[in-house]
């Protein structure tokens, strides 16, 4: 079945509804953050909720493409906190949006142009909290994914870590190569 930006948003909306229904049935307050990317030609469509992030690696620079839905991001936006102060703030892990917390959830979206050989990193806050721009080398994708996962575990490792790396290129059936990994409760899958 063909994937489209609208279908990605619909899937996230559906996931929100299912998590929220479960929360209502069990009395829990479970939520999830998410970042998703869909590439069509030279355009990437992003959709996200919470503090999971997307980074663009290309043309000699690393750029964060998503904006966190968090208390500290709101303080930074209001000029009450610096970005470096946000990292150490006691409410650094408090999100203002998450799938499942409410009956409705606003999914933020963005379209971004991409070029051949650009790399895209999608990751949870378990990785982004310990990420340094120098970590994003031009190593092969699988090597880089494993290295990022190992570095995040060594530097912090206190939260779940998920990542997907995508490299834009022209292939036979699909545009792009990808590699990824995840770590949850001290179990690592690669």
mmCIF file of C-alpha atoms in Angstrom:
data_model
loop_
_atom_site.group_PDB
_atom_site.id
_atom_site.type_symbol
_atom_site.label_atom_id
_atom_site.label_comp_id
_atom_site.label_asym_id
_atom_site.label_seq_id
_atom_site.Cartn_x
_atom_site.Cartn_y
_atom_site.Cartn_z
ATOM 1 C CA UNK A 1 0.000 0.000 0.000
ATOM 2 C CA UNK A 2 1.297 3.454 -0.868
ATOM 3 C CA UNK A 3 2.418 5.686 1.985
ATOM 4 C CA UNK A 4 1.611 9.386 1.924
ATOM 5 C CA UNK A 5 2.042 12.246 4.410
ATOM 6 C CA UNK A 6 -1.715 12.172 5.073
ATOM 7 C CA UNK A 7 -1.565 8.443 5.856
ATOM 8 C CA UNK A 8 1.299 9.014 8.302
ATOM 9 C CA UNK A 9 -0.730 11.664 10.135
ATOM 10 C CA UNK A 10 -3.775 9.386 10.090
ATOM 11 C CA UNK A 11 -1.696 6.541 11.575
ATOM 12 C CA UNK A 12 -0.423 8.797 14.381
ATOM 13 C CA UNK A 13 -3.963 10.031 15.066
ATOM 14 C CA UNK A 14 -5.158 6.420 15.188
ATOM 15 C CA UNK A 15 -2.316 5.468 17.565
ATOM 16 C CA UNK A 16 -3.296 8.400 19.797
ATOM 17 C CA UNK A 17 -6.881 7.188 19.902
ATOM 18 C CA UNK A 18 -5.869 3.610 20.780
ATOM 19 C CA UNK A 19 -3.460 4.662 23.539
ATOM 20 C CA UNK A 20 -6.018 7.108 24.949
ATOM 21 C CA UNK A 21 -8.757 4.449 24.946
ATOM 22 C CA UNK A 22 -6.434 2.072 26.795
ATOM 23 C CA UNK A 23 -5.596 4.796 29.310
ATOM 24 C CA UNK A 24 -9.285 5.452 29.912
ATOM 25 C CA UNK A 25 -9.976 1.730 30.395
ATOM 26 C CA UNK A 26 -7.056 1.140 32.762
ATOM 27 C CA UNK A 27 -6.800 4.499 34.532
ATOM 28 C CA UNK A 28 -3.182 4.853 33.386
ATOM 29 C CA UNK A 29 -1.547 7.988 31.997
ATOM 30 C CA UNK A 30 0.687 6.301 29.420
ATOM 31 C CA UNK A 31 1.898 8.394 26.529
ATOM 32 C CA UNK A 32 4.378 8.159 23.693
ATOM 33 C CA UNK A 33 6.443 10.617 21.715
ATOM 34 C CA UNK A 34 7.077 9.987 18.039
ATOM 35 C CA UNK A 35 8.824 11.352 14.971
ATOM 36 C CA UNK A 36 8.110 9.992 11.487
ATOM 37 C CA UNK A 37 9.520 10.812 8.069
ATOM 38 C CA UNK A 38 8.184 10.079 4.602
ATOM 39 C CA UNK A 39 10.412 10.818 1.618
ATOM 40 C CA UNK A 40 8.976 11.576 -1.816
ATOM 41 C CA UNK A 41 11.633 12.425 -4.387
ATOM 42 C CA UNK A 42 13.591 15.390 -3.065
ATOM 43 C CA UNK A 43 11.110 16.257 -0.283
ATOM 44 C CA UNK A 44 10.885 14.806 3.206
ATOM 45 C CA UNK A 45 7.605 15.115 5.102
ATOM 46 C CA UNK A 46 8.047 15.103 8.881
ATOM 47 C CA UNK A 47 5.382 14.482 11.525
ATOM 48 C CA UNK A 48 6.055 14.530 15.251
ATOM 49 C CA UNK A 49 4.576 14.744 18.723
ATOM 50 C CA UNK A 50 6.629 15.365 21.876
ATOM 51 C CA UNK A 51 10.405 15.486 22.127
ATOM 52 C CA UNK A 52 11.443 12.810 19.657
ATOM 53 C CA UNK A 53 13.614 14.573 17.093
ATOM 54 C CA UNK A 54 14.752 14.690 13.496
ATOM 55 C CA UNK A 55 18.188 15.953 12.477
ATOM 56 C CA UNK A 56 19.426 16.761 8.973
ATOM 57 C CA UNK A 57 23.094 15.929 8.345
ATOM 58 C CA UNK A 58 24.404 17.383 5.136
ATOM 59 C CA UNK A 59 26.360 20.126 3.421
ATOM 60 C CA UNK A 60 28.831 20.165 6.318
ATOM 61 C CA UNK A 61 26.234 20.943 8.987
ATOM 62 C CA UNK A 62 23.853 19.307 11.451
ATOM 63 C CA UNK A 63 20.423 20.923 11.857
ATOM 64 C CA UNK A 64 17.589 19.968 14.185
ATOM 65 C CA UNK A 65 14.449 19.962 12.030
ATOM 66 C CA UNK A 66 11.843 19.383 14.737
ATOM 67 C CA UNK A 67 10.878 21.591 17.646
ATOM 68 C CA UNK A 68 10.307 19.850 20.977
ATOM 69 C CA UNK A 69 6.837 19.965 22.485
ATOM 70 C CA UNK A 70 8.121 20.444 26.020
ATOM 71 C CA UNK A 71 7.997 22.774 28.995
ATOM 72 C CA UNK A 72 11.642 23.791 28.564
ATOM 73 C CA UNK A 73 11.173 24.521 24.843
ATOM 74 C CA UNK A 74 8.326 26.869 25.746
ATOM 75 C CA UNK A 75 10.636 28.596 28.257
ATOM 76 C CA UNK A 76 13.361 28.908 25.585
ATOM 77 C CA UNK A 77 10.831 30.287 23.088
ATOM 78 C CA UNK A 78 9.694 32.866 25.664
ATOM 79 C CA UNK A 79 13.306 33.959 26.266
ATOM 80 C CA UNK A 80 13.225 32.748 29.879
ATOM 81 C CA UNK A 81 15.799 29.983 29.410
ATOM 82 C CA UNK A 82 18.797 29.407 27.162
ATOM 83 C CA UNK A 83 19.047 26.227 25.079
ATOM 84 C CA UNK A 84 22.015 25.061 27.184
ATOM 85 C CA UNK A 85 20.057 25.800 30.368
ATOM 86 C CA UNK A 86 17.177 23.735 29.027
ATOM 87 C CA UNK A 87 19.369 20.615 28.987
ATOM 88 C CA UNK A 88 19.952 20.841 32.751
ATOM 89 C CA UNK A 89 16.523 22.157 33.767
ATOM 90 C CA UNK A 90 14.615 20.027 36.312
ATOM 91 C CA UNK A 91 11.647 19.828 33.917
ATOM 92 C CA UNK A 92 13.749 18.879 30.878
ATOM 93 C CA UNK A 93 11.816 15.627 30.470
ATOM 94 C CA UNK A 94 8.299 17.113 30.742
ATOM 95 C CA UNK A 95 6.529 17.056 27.383
ATOM 96 C CA UNK A 96 3.511 19.186 26.503
ATOM 97 C CA UNK A 97 2.278 16.813 23.792
ATOM 98 C CA UNK A 98 2.293 13.027 23.664
ATOM 99 C CA UNK A 99 0.250 10.361 21.938
ATOM 100 C CA UNK A 100 -2.465 8.979 24.213
ATOM 101 C CA UNK A 101 -2.635 11.711 26.845
ATOM 102 C CA UNK A 102 -5.767 13.345 25.417
ATOM 103 C CA UNK A 103 -8.604 12.317 23.138
ATOM 104 C CA UNK A 104 -7.128 14.632 20.508
ATOM 105 C CA UNK A 105 -3.469 15.200 19.779
ATOM 106 C CA UNK A 106 -1.976 17.863 17.546
ATOM 107 C CA UNK A 107 0.621 16.385 15.197
ATOM 108 C CA UNK A 108 3.137 18.965 13.987
ATOM 109 C CA UNK A 109 4.319 18.635 10.399
ATOM 110 C CA UNK A 110 7.005 20.106 8.190
ATOM 111 C CA UNK A 111 8.232 19.652 4.616
ATOM 112 C CA UNK A 112 11.992 19.741 4.077
ATOM 113 C CA UNK A 113 13.971 19.576 0.830
ATOM 114 C CA UNK A 114 16.674 16.909 0.775
ATOM 115 C CA UNK A 115 19.549 16.250 -1.593
ATOM 116 C CA UNK A 116 21.472 13.178 -2.635
ATOM 117 C CA UNK A 117 23.758 11.893 0.132
ATOM 118 C CA UNK A 118 21.964 13.887 2.852
ATOM 119 C CA UNK A 119 21.499 11.913 6.045
ATOM 120 C CA UNK A 120 18.508 12.058 8.336
ATOM 121 C CA UNK A 121 18.504 10.948 11.975
ATOM 122 C CA UNK A 122 15.188 10.203 13.688
ATOM 123 C CA UNK A 123 15.595 9.547 17.402
ATOM 124 C CA UNK A 124 14.031 9.450 20.828
ATOM 125 C CA UNK A 125 15.139 11.761 23.617
ATOM 126 C CA UNK A 126 17.184 8.908 25.055
ATOM 127 C CA UNK A 127 19.604 9.550 22.191
ATOM 128 C CA UNK A 128 19.194 13.290 21.624
ATOM 129 C CA UNK A 129 19.988 14.109 25.280
ATOM 130 C CA UNK A 130 23.502 12.734 24.870
ATOM 131 C CA UNK A 131 24.025 13.560 21.184
ATOM 132 C CA UNK A 132 26.906 15.796 20.133
ATOM 133 C CA UNK A 133 27.279 17.157 16.565
ATOM 134 C CA UNK A 134 30.743 15.565 16.312
ATOM 135 C CA UNK A 135 29.076 12.146 16.813
ATOM 136 C CA UNK A 136 27.437 12.409 13.398
ATOM 137 C CA UNK A 137 30.289 11.214 11.236
ATOM 138 C CA UNK A 138 30.271 10.012 7.640
ATOM 139 C CA UNK A 139 30.745 6.390 8.716
ATOM 140 C CA UNK A 140 28.588 3.778 6.947
ATOM 141 C CA UNK A 141 25.007 3.932 8.241
ATOM 142 C CA UNK A 142 25.016 0.671 10.194
ATOM 143 C CA UNK A 143 28.367 1.517 11.803
ATOM 144 C CA UNK A 144 27.122 5.008 12.686
ATOM 145 C CA UNK A 145 23.842 3.666 14.119
ATOM 146 C CA UNK A 146 25.705 1.218 16.357
ATOM 147 C CA UNK A 147 28.200 3.904 17.400
ATOM 148 C CA UNK A 148 25.428 6.382 18.311
ATOM 149 C CA UNK A 149 23.602 3.738 20.308
ATOM 150 C CA UNK A 150 26.788 2.707 22.168
ATOM 151 C CA UNK A 151 27.711 6.337 22.903
ATOM 152 C CA UNK A 152 24.231 7.145 24.232
ATOM 153 C CA UNK A 153 24.334 4.092 26.499
ATOM 154 C CA UNK A 154 27.792 5.040 27.782
ATOM 155 C CA UNK A 155 26.957 8.722 28.358
ATOM 156 C CA UNK A 156 23.548 8.342 29.967
ATOM 157 C CA UNK A 157 21.535 5.234 29.181
ATOM 158 C CA UNK A 158 18.801 6.169 31.659
ATOM 159 C CA UNK A 159 16.001 6.296 29.075
ATOM 160 C CA UNK A 160 14.784 4.251 26.140
ATOM 161 C CA UNK A 161 16.892 4.868 23.037
ATOM 162 C CA UNK A 162 15.557 4.511 19.512
ATOM 163 C CA UNK A 163 17.076 5.717 16.271
ATOM 164 C CA UNK A 164 16.710 5.449 12.535
ATOM 165 C CA UNK A 165 19.308 6.774 10.086
ATOM 166 C CA UNK A 166 18.358 7.441 6.481
ATOM 167 C CA UNK A 167 20.658 8.359 3.616
ATOM 168 C CA UNK A 168 19.182 9.851 0.447
ATOM 169 C CA UNK A 169 20.374 8.245 -2.762
ATOM 170 C CA UNK A 170 18.927 6.923 -5.989
ATOM 171 C CA UNK A 171 18.382 3.178 -5.847
ATOM 172 C CA UNK A 172 16.697 0.556 -7.971
ATOM 173 C CA UNK A 173 13.339 0.295 -6.212
ATOM 174 C CA UNK A 174 13.577 2.816 -3.371
ATOM 175 C CA UNK A 175 15.261 6.074 -2.602
ATOM 176 C CA UNK A 176 17.442 5.793 0.468
ATOM 177 C CA UNK A 177 19.238 3.367 2.721
ATOM 178 C CA UNK A 178 18.515 3.037 6.391
ATOM 179 C CA UNK A 179 19.898 1.596 9.579
ATOM 180 C CA UNK A 180 18.688 1.770 13.139
ATOM 181 C CA UNK A 181 18.592 0.401 16.616
ATOM 182 C CA UNK A 182 16.663 0.547 19.829
ATOM 183 C CA UNK A 183 17.333 0.063 23.504
ATOM 184 C CA UNK A 184 14.621 -0.489 26.062
ATOM 185 C CA UNK A 185 15.096 -1.420 29.717
ATOM 186 C CA UNK A 186 18.692 -2.588 29.294
ATOM 187 C CA UNK A 187 17.877 -4.864 26.338
ATOM 188 C CA UNK A 188 19.507 -3.742 23.119
ATOM 189 C CA UNK A 189 18.253 -4.707 19.662
ATOM 190 C CA UNK A 190 20.179 -3.806 16.541
#
